[in-house]
Amino acid sequence: MTSETSQRPEASQPFGPAPADYAPFAHLTVPNAPLYRQVMRAFLAAKERFAVHLRPEDVHAALDAGSRPADVEAVTQALDKLVEWGNLRADPDHARVTAVE
């Protein structure tokens, strides 16, 4: 009887390595956490209606009126951070194209 040592292949991540700046839970612990949570809730509610693309104006309108930022720019900045952390994906808005360039 001989004993064989089987070598196991190295375990790999099924979706490849995560980006260095991937921080999907960062929005829960930062100073603007309530706004980030509201933005994520707006996307969850839209997903239930089978809407997967929202413009910053759509997200702004979906936020609670009592805690909604005064301008859309704050929502745009929140969306940019959520994309940076890996929570959302930004796609170009081709519906607003006005020139072929």
GROMACS .gro file of N, CA, C and O in nm:
model
  404
    1MET      N    1   0.084  -0.116   0.000
    1MET     CA    2   0.000   0.000   0.000
    1MET      C    3   0.089   0.123   0.000
    1MET      O    4   0.179   0.134   0.080
    2THR      N    5   0.062   0.212  -0.092
    2THR     CA    6   0.140   0.335  -0.100
    2THR      C    7   0.050   0.453  -0.068
    2THR      O    8  -0.069   0.452  -0.095
    3SER      N    9   0.108   0.551  -0.010
    3SER     CA   10   0.030   0.672   0.019
    3SER      C   11   0.067   0.779  -0.082
    3SER      O   12   0.184   0.800  -0.111
    4GLU      N   13  -0.033   0.839  -0.133
    4GLU     CA   14  -0.010   0.947  -0.230
    4GLU      C   15  -0.047   1.078  -0.164
    4GLU      O   16  -0.144   1.088  -0.091
    5THR      N   17   0.032   1.175  -0.192
    5THR     CA   18   0.001   1.309  -0.143
    5THR      C   19  -0.068   1.383  -0.256
    5THR      O   20  -0.010   1.406  -0.360
    6SER      N   21  -0.193   1.412  -0.234
    6SER     CA   22  -0.264   1.483  -0.339
    6SER      C   23  -0.246   1.632  -0.319
    6SER      O   24  -0.249   1.682  -0.207
    7GLN      N   25  -0.222   1.697  -0.427
    7GLN     CA   26  -0.207   1.841  -0.418
    7GLN      C   27  -0.337   1.905  -0.462
    7GLN      O   28  -0.394   1.869  -0.564
    8ARG      N   29  -0.381   1.998  -0.381
    8ARG     CA   30  -0.504   2.068  -0.412
    8ARG      C   31  -0.472   2.193  -0.493
    8ARG      O   32  -0.375   2.261  -0.465
    9PRO      N   33  -0.551   2.220  -0.592
    9PRO     CA   34  -0.528   2.344  -0.665
    9PRO      C   35  -0.557   2.463  -0.573
    9PRO      O   36  -0.637   2.454  -0.480
   10GLU      N   37  -0.489   2.570  -0.599
   10GLU     CA   38  -0.510   2.689  -0.519
   10GLU      C   39  -0.653   2.738  -0.536
   10GLU      O   40  -0.707   2.738  -0.646
   11ALA      N   41  -0.712   2.776  -0.426
   11ALA     CA   42  -0.847   2.830  -0.432
   11ALA      C   43  -0.841   2.969  -0.494
   11ALA      O   44  -0.755   3.049  -0.462
   12SER      N   45  -0.930   2.992  -0.585
   12SER     CA   46  -0.935   3.125  -0.646
   12SER      C   47  -1.072   3.184  -0.622
   12SER      O   48  -1.170   3.114  -0.600
   13GLN      N   49  -1.078   3.316  -0.626
   13GLN     CA   50  -1.205   3.382  -0.607
   13GLN      C   51  -1.286   3.367  -0.735
   13GLN      O   52  -1.234   3.384  -0.844
   14PRO      N   53  -1.414   3.335  -0.724
   14PRO     CA   54  -1.494   3.307  -0.844
   14PRO      C   55  -1.510   3.427  -0.936
   14PRO      O   56  -1.529   3.411  -1.054
   15PHE      N   57  -1.502   3.548  -0.884
   15PHE     CA   58  -1.523   3.666  -0.967
   15PHE      C   59  -1.395   3.747  -0.982
   15PHE      O   60  -1.399   3.863  -1.018
   16GLY      N   61  -1.284   3.689  -0.953
   16GLY     CA   62  -1.158   3.760  -0.963
   16GLY      C   63  -1.134   3.841  -0.836
   16GLY      O   64  -1.218   3.852  -0.748
   17PRO      N   65  -1.017   3.900  -0.826
   17PRO     CA   66  -0.985   3.976  -0.707
   17PRO      C   67  -1.068   4.104  -0.700
   17PRO      O   68  -1.101   4.164  -0.801
   18ALA      N   69  -1.101   4.143  -0.579
   18ALA     CA   70  -1.177   4.267  -0.560
   18ALA      C   71  -1.085   4.385  -0.581
   18ALA      O   72  -0.967   4.380  -0.547
   19PRO      N   73  -1.136   4.494  -0.637
   19PRO     CA   74  -1.054   4.614  -0.653
   19PRO      C   75  -1.005   4.662  -0.517
   19PRO      O   76  -1.070   4.640  -0.415
   20ALA      N   77  -0.893   4.731  -0.517
   20ALA     CA   78  -0.833   4.776  -0.392
   20ALA      C   79  -0.924   4.872  -0.317
   20ALA      O   80  -0.924   4.876  -0.194
   21ASP      N   81  -1.005   4.949  -0.388
   21ASP     CA   82  -1.092   5.046  -0.322
   21ASP      C   83  -1.234   4.994  -0.301
   21ASP      O   84  -1.324   5.069  -0.270
   22TYR      N   85  -1.254   4.865  -0.315
   22TYR     CA   86  -1.385   4.803  -0.298
   22TYR      C   87  -1.420   4.803  -0.149
   22TYR      O   88  -1.354   4.738  -0.069
   23ALA      N   89  -1.520   4.879  -0.112
   23ALA     CA   90  -1.560   4.891   0.028
   23ALA      C   91  -1.712   4.900   0.035
   23ALA      O   92  -1.768   5.006   0.061
   24PRO      N   93  -1.783   4.789   0.012
   24PRO     CA   94  -1.929   4.795   0.000
   24PRO      C   95  -2.003   4.837   0.126
   24PRO      O   96  -2.118   4.876   0.119
   25PHE      N   97  -1.939   4.833   0.242
   25PHE     CA   98  -2.007   4.873   0.364
   25PHE      C   99  -1.960   5.007   0.417
   25PHE      O  100  -1.998   5.049   0.526
   26ALA      N  101  -1.878   5.076   0.340
   26ALA     CA  102  -1.826   5.207   0.383
   26ALA      C  103  -1.938   5.307   0.405
   26ALA      O  104  -1.930   5.392   0.493
   27HIS      N  105  -2.046   5.297   0.327
   27HIS     CA  106  -2.155   5.394   0.337
   27HIS      C  107  -2.229   5.386   0.471
   27HIS      O  108  -2.304   5.476   0.505
   28LEU      N  109  -2.205   5.282   0.548
   28LEU     CA  110  -2.274   5.266   0.676
   28LEU      C  111  -2.205   5.338   0.791
   28LEU      O  112  -2.267   5.360   0.895
   29THR      N  113  -2.078   5.374   0.773
   29THR     CA  114  -2.002   5.429   0.885
   29THR      C  115  -1.947   5.568   0.860
   29THR      O  116  -1.876   5.621   0.945
   30VAL      N  117  -1.976   5.628   0.749
   30VAL     CA  118  -1.925   5.762   0.717
   30VAL      C  119  -2.021   5.868   0.770
   30VAL      O  120  -2.137   5.838   0.802
   31PRO      N  121  -1.976   5.993   0.779
   31PRO     CA  122  -2.062   6.099   0.834
   31PRO      C  123  -2.197   6.115   0.762
   31PRO      O  124  -2.296   6.144   0.826
   32ASN      N  125  -2.204   6.096   0.633
   32ASN     CA  126  -2.329   6.112   0.557
   32ASN      C  127  -2.407   5.981   0.546
   32ASN      O  128  -2.486   5.965   0.453
   33ALA      N  129  -2.389   5.891   0.640
   33ALA     CA  130  -2.450   5.757   0.632
   33ALA      C  131  -2.602   5.760   0.609
   33ALA      O  132  -2.652   5.683   0.528
   34PRO      N  133  -2.678   5.848   0.675
   34PRO     CA  134  -2.823   5.848   0.650
   34PRO      C  135  -2.858   5.877   0.503
   34PRO      O  136  -2.948   5.815   0.447
   35LEU      N  137  -2.786   5.969   0.440
   35LEU     CA  138  -2.811   6.000   0.300
   35LEU      C  139  -2.777   5.880   0.212
   35LEU      O  140  -2.854   5.844   0.122
   36TYR      N  141  -2.663   5.815   0.237
   36TYR     CA  142  -2.623   5.699   0.157
   36TYR      C  143  -2.726   5.586   0.171
   36TYR      O  144  -2.759   5.520   0.073
   37ARG      N  145  -2.776   5.565   0.291
   37ARG     CA  146  -2.877   5.460   0.311
   37ARG      C  147  -3.006   5.492   0.236
   37ARG      O  148  -3.068   5.404   0.177
   38GLN      N  149  -3.045   5.620   0.237
   38GLN     CA  150  -3.165   5.659   0.163
   38GLN      C  151  -3.147   5.638   0.013
   38GLN      O  152  -3.240   5.594  -0.055
   39VAL      N  153  -3.030   5.671  -0.037
   39VAL     CA  154  -3.002   5.653  -0.179
   39VAL      C  155  -3.009   5.504  -0.214
   39VAL      O  156  -3.071   5.466  -0.314
   40MET      N  157  -2.949   5.420  -0.133
   40MET     CA  158  -2.954   5.276  -0.159
   40MET      C  159  -3.098   5.225  -0.151
   40MET      O  160  -3.138   5.142  -0.233
   41ARG      N  161  -3.179   5.277  -0.057
   41ARG     CA  162  -3.319   5.237  -0.049
   41ARG      C  163  -3.396   5.279  -0.173
   41ARG      O  164  -3.485   5.207  -0.219
   42ALA      N  165  -3.362   5.395  -0.229
   42ALA     CA  166  -3.428   5.441  -0.352
   42ALA      C  167  -3.401   5.342  -0.465
   42ALA      O  168  -3.491   5.311  -0.544
   43PHE      N  169  -3.279   5.291  -0.473
   43PHE     CA  170  -3.248   5.193  -0.577
   43PHE      C  171  -3.317   5.060  -0.551
   43PHE      O  172  -3.362   4.994  -0.646
   44LEU      N  173  -3.328   5.019  -0.426
   44LEU     CA  174  -3.400   4.895  -0.395
   44LEU      C  175  -3.548   4.907  -0.432
   44LEU      O  176  -3.606   4.813  -0.488
   45ALA      N  177  -3.608   5.021  -0.401
   45ALA     CA  178  -3.749   5.041  -0.436
   45ALA      C  179  -3.767   5.043  -0.588
   45ALA      O  180  -3.864   4.987  -0.640
   46ALA      N  181  -3.673   5.105  -0.658
   46ALA     CA  182  -3.682   5.108  -0.805
   46ALA      C  183  -3.666   4.968  -0.863
   46ALA      O  184  -3.734   4.932  -0.960
   47LYS      N  185  -3.578   4.889  -0.803
   47LYS     CA  186  -3.557   4.752  -0.851
   47LYS      C  187  -3.684   4.669  -0.837
   47LYS      O  188  -3.714   4.586  -0.923
   48GLU      N  189  -3.760   4.693  -0.731
   48GLU     CA  190  -3.887   4.621  -0.713
   48GLU      C  191  -3.986   4.654  -0.823
   48GLU      O  192  -4.075   4.576  -0.853
   49ARG      N  193  -3.971   4.771  -0.884
   49ARG     CA  194  -4.056   4.811  -0.997
   49ARG      C  195  -3.988   4.779  -1.130
   49ARG      O  196  -4.030   4.827  -1.235
   50PHE      N  197  -3.881   4.702  -1.126
   50PHE     CA  198  -3.804   4.662  -1.244
   50PHE      C  199  -3.737   4.780  -1.314
   50PHE      O  200  -3.709   4.774  -1.433
   51ALA      N  201  -3.712   4.886  -1.242
   51ALA     CA  202  -3.635   5.000  -1.295
   51ALA      C  203  -3.493   4.986  -1.241
   51ALA      O  204  -3.472   4.980  -1.121
   52VAL      N  205  -3.398   4.978  -1.330
   52VAL     CA  206  -3.260   4.958  -1.285
   52VAL      C  207  -3.171   5.079  -1.312
   52VAL      O  208  -3.059   5.085  -1.263
   53HIS      N  209  -3.219   5.175  -1.390
   53HIS     CA  210  -3.142   5.295  -1.418
   53HIS      C  211  -3.215   5.415  -1.361
   53HIS      O  212  -3.331   5.439  -1.394
   54LEU      N  213  -3.146   5.488  -1.275
   54LEU     CA  214  -3.202   5.610  -1.217
   54LEU      C  215  -3.105   5.725  -1.239
   54LEU      O  216  -2.984   5.709  -1.221
   55ARG      N  217  -3.157   5.838  -1.275
   55ARG     CA  218  -3.077   5.959  -1.286
   55ARG      C  219  -3.070   6.024  -1.148
   55ARG      O  220  -3.154   5.998  -1.061
   56PRO      N  221  -2.972   6.111  -1.127
   56PRO     CA  222  -2.964   6.178  -0.996
   56PRO      C  223  -3.094   6.250  -0.958
   56PRO      O  224  -3.134   6.249  -0.842
   57GLU      N  225  -3.163   6.308  -1.057
   57GLU     CA  226  -3.289   6.377  -1.029
   57GLU      C  227  -3.395   6.278  -0.981
   57GLU      O  228  -3.477   6.311  -0.894
   58ASP      N  229  -3.395   6.157  -1.037
   58ASP     CA  230  -3.489   6.054  -0.995
   58ASP      C  231  -3.464   6.012  -0.851
   58ASP      O  232  -3.557   5.995  -0.772
   59VAL      N  233  -3.336   5.995  -0.818
   59VAL     CA  234  -3.299   5.956  -0.681
   59VAL      C  235  -3.337   6.067  -0.585
   59VAL      O  236  -3.395   6.042  -0.479
   60HIS      N  237  -3.307   6.191  -0.621
   60HIS     CA  238  -3.340   6.306  -0.537
   60HIS      C  239  -3.490   6.310  -0.509
   60HIS      O  240  -3.533   6.330  -0.394
   61ALA      N  241  -3.571   6.289  -0.611
   61ALA     CA  242  -3.716   6.291  -0.595
   61ALA      C  243  -3.765   6.175  -0.510
   61ALA      O  244  -3.868   6.187  -0.442
   62ALA      N  245  -3.694   6.063  -0.510
   62ALA     CA  246  -3.736   5.945  -0.435
   62ALA      C  247  -3.702   5.953  -0.286
   62ALA      O  248  -3.755   5.875  -0.207
   63LEU      N  249  -3.616   6.046  -0.248
   63LEU     CA  250  -3.576   6.056  -0.108
   63LEU      C  251  -3.689   6.116  -0.024
   63LEU      O  252  -3.774   6.189  -0.074
   64ASP      N  253  -3.686   6.085   0.106
   64ASP     CA  254  -3.786   6.140   0.198
   64ASP      C  255  -3.780   6.292   0.196
   64ASP      O  256  -3.673   6.351   0.208
   65ALA      N  257  -3.895   6.355   0.181
   65ALA     CA  258  -3.900   6.500   0.170
   65ALA      C  259  -3.841   6.570   0.293
   65ALA      O  260  -3.778   6.675   0.282
   66GLY      N  261  -3.859   6.512   0.411
   66GLY     CA  262  -3.809   6.574   0.534
   66GLY      C  263  -3.659   6.574   0.548
   66GLY      O  264  -3.601   6.660   0.615
   67SER      N  265  -3.592   6.479   0.485
   67SER     CA  266  -3.446   6.469   0.499
   67SER      C  267  -3.374   6.479   0.365
   67SER      O  268  -3.254   6.454   0.359
   68ARG      N  269  -3.444   6.516   0.262
   68ARG     CA  270  -3.386   6.530   0.127
   68ARG      C  271  -3.294   6.651   0.122
   68ARG      O  272  -3.328   6.758   0.171
   69PRO      N  273  -3.175   6.635   0.061
   69PRO     CA  274  -3.087   6.752   0.044
   69PRO      C  275  -3.157   6.857  -0.043
   69PRO      O  276  -3.242   6.825  -0.127
   70ALA      N  277  -3.121   6.983  -0.023
   70ALA     CA  278  -3.185   7.092  -0.096
   70ALA      C  279  -3.156   7.086  -0.245
   70ALA      O  280  -3.240   7.122  -0.326
   71ASP      N  281  -3.038   7.040  -0.282
   71ASP     CA  282  -3.003   7.038  -0.425
   71ASP      C  283  -2.964   6.898  -0.470
   71ASP      O  284  -2.928   6.812  -0.390
   72VAL      N  285  -2.971   6.878  -0.600
   72VAL     CA  286  -2.938   6.749  -0.660
   72VAL      C  287  -2.788   6.721  -0.653
   72VAL      O  288  -2.747   6.605  -0.653
   73GLU      N  289  -2.707   6.824  -0.642
   73GLU     CA  290  -2.562   6.806  -0.639
   73GLU      C  291  -2.518   6.717  -0.522
   73GLU      O  292  -2.428   6.635  -0.536
   74ALA      N  293  -2.582   6.730  -0.407
   74ALA     CA  294  -2.548   6.645  -0.292
   74ALA      C  295  -2.578   6.498  -0.324
   74ALA      O  296  -2.501   6.409  -0.285
   75VAL      N  297  -2.686   6.473  -0.393
   75VAL     CA  298  -2.721   6.336  -0.433
   75VAL      C  299  -2.621   6.286  -0.535
   75VAL      O  300  -2.578   6.171  -0.530
   76THR      N  301  -2.582   6.371  -0.628
   76THR     CA  302  -2.482   6.332  -0.729
   76THR      C  303  -2.351   6.293  -0.663
   76THR      O  304  -2.289   6.193  -0.700
   77GLN      N  305  -2.308   6.370  -0.564
   77GLN     CA  306  -2.185   6.337  -0.492
   77GLN      C  307  -2.200   6.205  -0.416
   77GLN      O  308  -2.107   6.124  -0.413
   78ALA      N  309  -2.317   6.182  -0.357
   78ALA     CA  310  -2.341   6.055  -0.287
   78ALA      C  311  -2.337   5.939  -0.384
   78ALA      O  312  -2.279   5.833  -0.354
   79LEU      N  313  -2.396   5.956  -0.502
   79LEU     CA  314  -2.394   5.850  -0.604
   79LEU      C  315  -2.250   5.821  -0.647
   79LEU      O  316  -2.213   5.704  -0.664
   80ASP      N  317  -2.171   5.925  -0.666
   80ASP     CA  318  -2.031   5.906  -0.705
   80ASP      C  319  -1.954   5.825  -0.601
   80ASP      O  320  -1.875   5.736  -0.635
   81LYS      N  321  -1.977   5.853  -0.473
   81LYS     CA  322  -1.909   5.778  -0.367
   81LYS      C  323  -1.956   5.633  -0.363
   81LYS      O  324  -1.875   5.542  -0.346
   82LEU      N  325  -2.085   5.611  -0.381
   82LEU     CA  326  -2.136   5.473  -0.381
   82LEU      C  327  -2.081   5.394  -0.499
   82LEU      O  328  -2.054   5.274  -0.486
   83VAL      N  329  -2.061   5.459  -0.612
   83VAL     CA  330  -1.997   5.393  -0.726
   83VAL      C  331  -1.852   5.362  -0.692
   83VAL      O  332  -1.802   5.252  -0.717
   84GLU      N  333  -1.783   5.457  -0.632
   84GLU     CA  334  -1.642   5.438  -0.593
   84GLU      C  335  -1.625   5.321  -0.497
   84GLU      O  336  -1.530   5.245  -0.507
   85TRP      N  337  -1.719   5.305  -0.404
   85TRP     CA  338  -1.712   5.198  -0.305
   85TRP      C  339  -1.759   5.064  -0.359
   85TRP      O  340  -1.746   4.962  -0.293
   86GLY      N  341  -1.817   5.062  -0.477
   86GLY     CA  342  -1.859   4.936  -0.537
   86GLY      C  343  -2.004   4.899  -0.510
   86GLY      O  344  -2.045   4.787  -0.540
   87ASN      N  345  -2.084   4.992  -0.457
   87ASN     CA  346  -2.224   4.962  -0.429
   87ASN      C  347  -2.313   4.977  -0.551
   87ASN      O  348  -2.414   4.909  -0.563
   88LEU      N  349  -2.279   5.069  -0.638
   88LEU     CA  350  -2.357   5.096  -0.758
   88LEU      C  351  -2.264   5.098  -0.879
   88LEU      O  352  -2.143   5.112  -0.865
   89ARG      N  353  -2.324   5.088  -0.996
   89ARG     CA  354  -2.248   5.099  -1.121
   89ARG      C  355  -2.304   5.217  -1.198
   89ARG      O  356  -2.426   5.231  -1.213
   90ALA      N  357  -2.216   5.301  -1.248
   90ALA     CA  358  -2.258   5.417  -1.327
   90ALA      C  359  -2.252   5.381  -1.475
   90ALA      O  360  -2.154   5.325  -1.522
   91ASP      N  361  -2.360   5.411  -1.546
   91ASP     CA  362  -2.365   5.391  -1.690
   91ASP      C  363  -2.388   5.526  -1.756
   91ASP      O  364  -2.459   5.610  -1.702
   92PRO      N  365  -2.332   5.547  -1.874
   92PRO     CA  366  -2.356   5.673  -1.944
   92PRO      C  367  -2.505   5.689  -1.976
   92PRO      O  368  -2.573   5.592  -2.007
   93ASP      N  369  -2.552   5.812  -1.968
   93ASP     CA  370  -2.692   5.841  -1.998
   93ASP      C  371  -2.702   5.882  -2.144
   93ASP      O  372  -2.686   5.998  -2.178
   94HIS      N  373  -2.731   5.786  -2.231
   94HIS     CA  374  -2.738   5.813  -2.375
   94HIS      C  375  -2.867   5.886  -2.414
   94HIS      O  376  -2.875   5.940  -2.524
   95ALA      N  377  -2.964   5.890  -2.329
   95ALA     CA  378  -3.090   5.957  -2.362
   95ALA      C  379  -3.074   6.108  -2.368
   95ALA      O  380  -3.152   6.176  -2.432
   96ARG      N  381  -2.971   6.160  -2.303
   96ARG     CA  382  -2.951   6.305  -2.299
   96ARG      C  383  -2.848   6.354  -2.401
   96ARG      O  384  -2.807   6.468  -2.395
   97VAL      N  385  -2.806   6.270  -2.489
   97VAL     CA  386  -2.705   6.309  -2.588
   97VAL      C  387  -2.766   6.411  -2.683
   97VAL      O  388  -2.875   6.390  -2.738
   98THR      N  389  -2.693   6.522  -2.703
   98THR     CA  390  -2.742   6.625  -2.793
   98THR      C  391  -2.651   6.644  -2.913
   98THR      O  392  -2.685   6.716  -3.006
   99ALA      N  393  -2.532   6.581  -2.911
   99ALA     CA  394  -2.439   6.592  -3.023
   99ALA      C  395  -2.379   6.455  -3.050
   99ALA      O  396  -2.368   6.372  -2.961
  100VAL      N  397  -2.337   6.434  -3.174
  100VAL     CA  398  -2.282   6.305  -3.214
  100VAL      C  399  -2.140   6.286  -3.162
  100VAL      O  400  -2.091   6.175  -3.150
  101GLU      N  401  -2.073   6.390  -3.125
  101GLU     CA  402  -1.935   6.381  -3.078
  101GLU      C  403  -1.928   6.281  -2.970
  101GLU      O  404  -1.854   6.223  -2.917
   0.00000   0.00000   0.00000
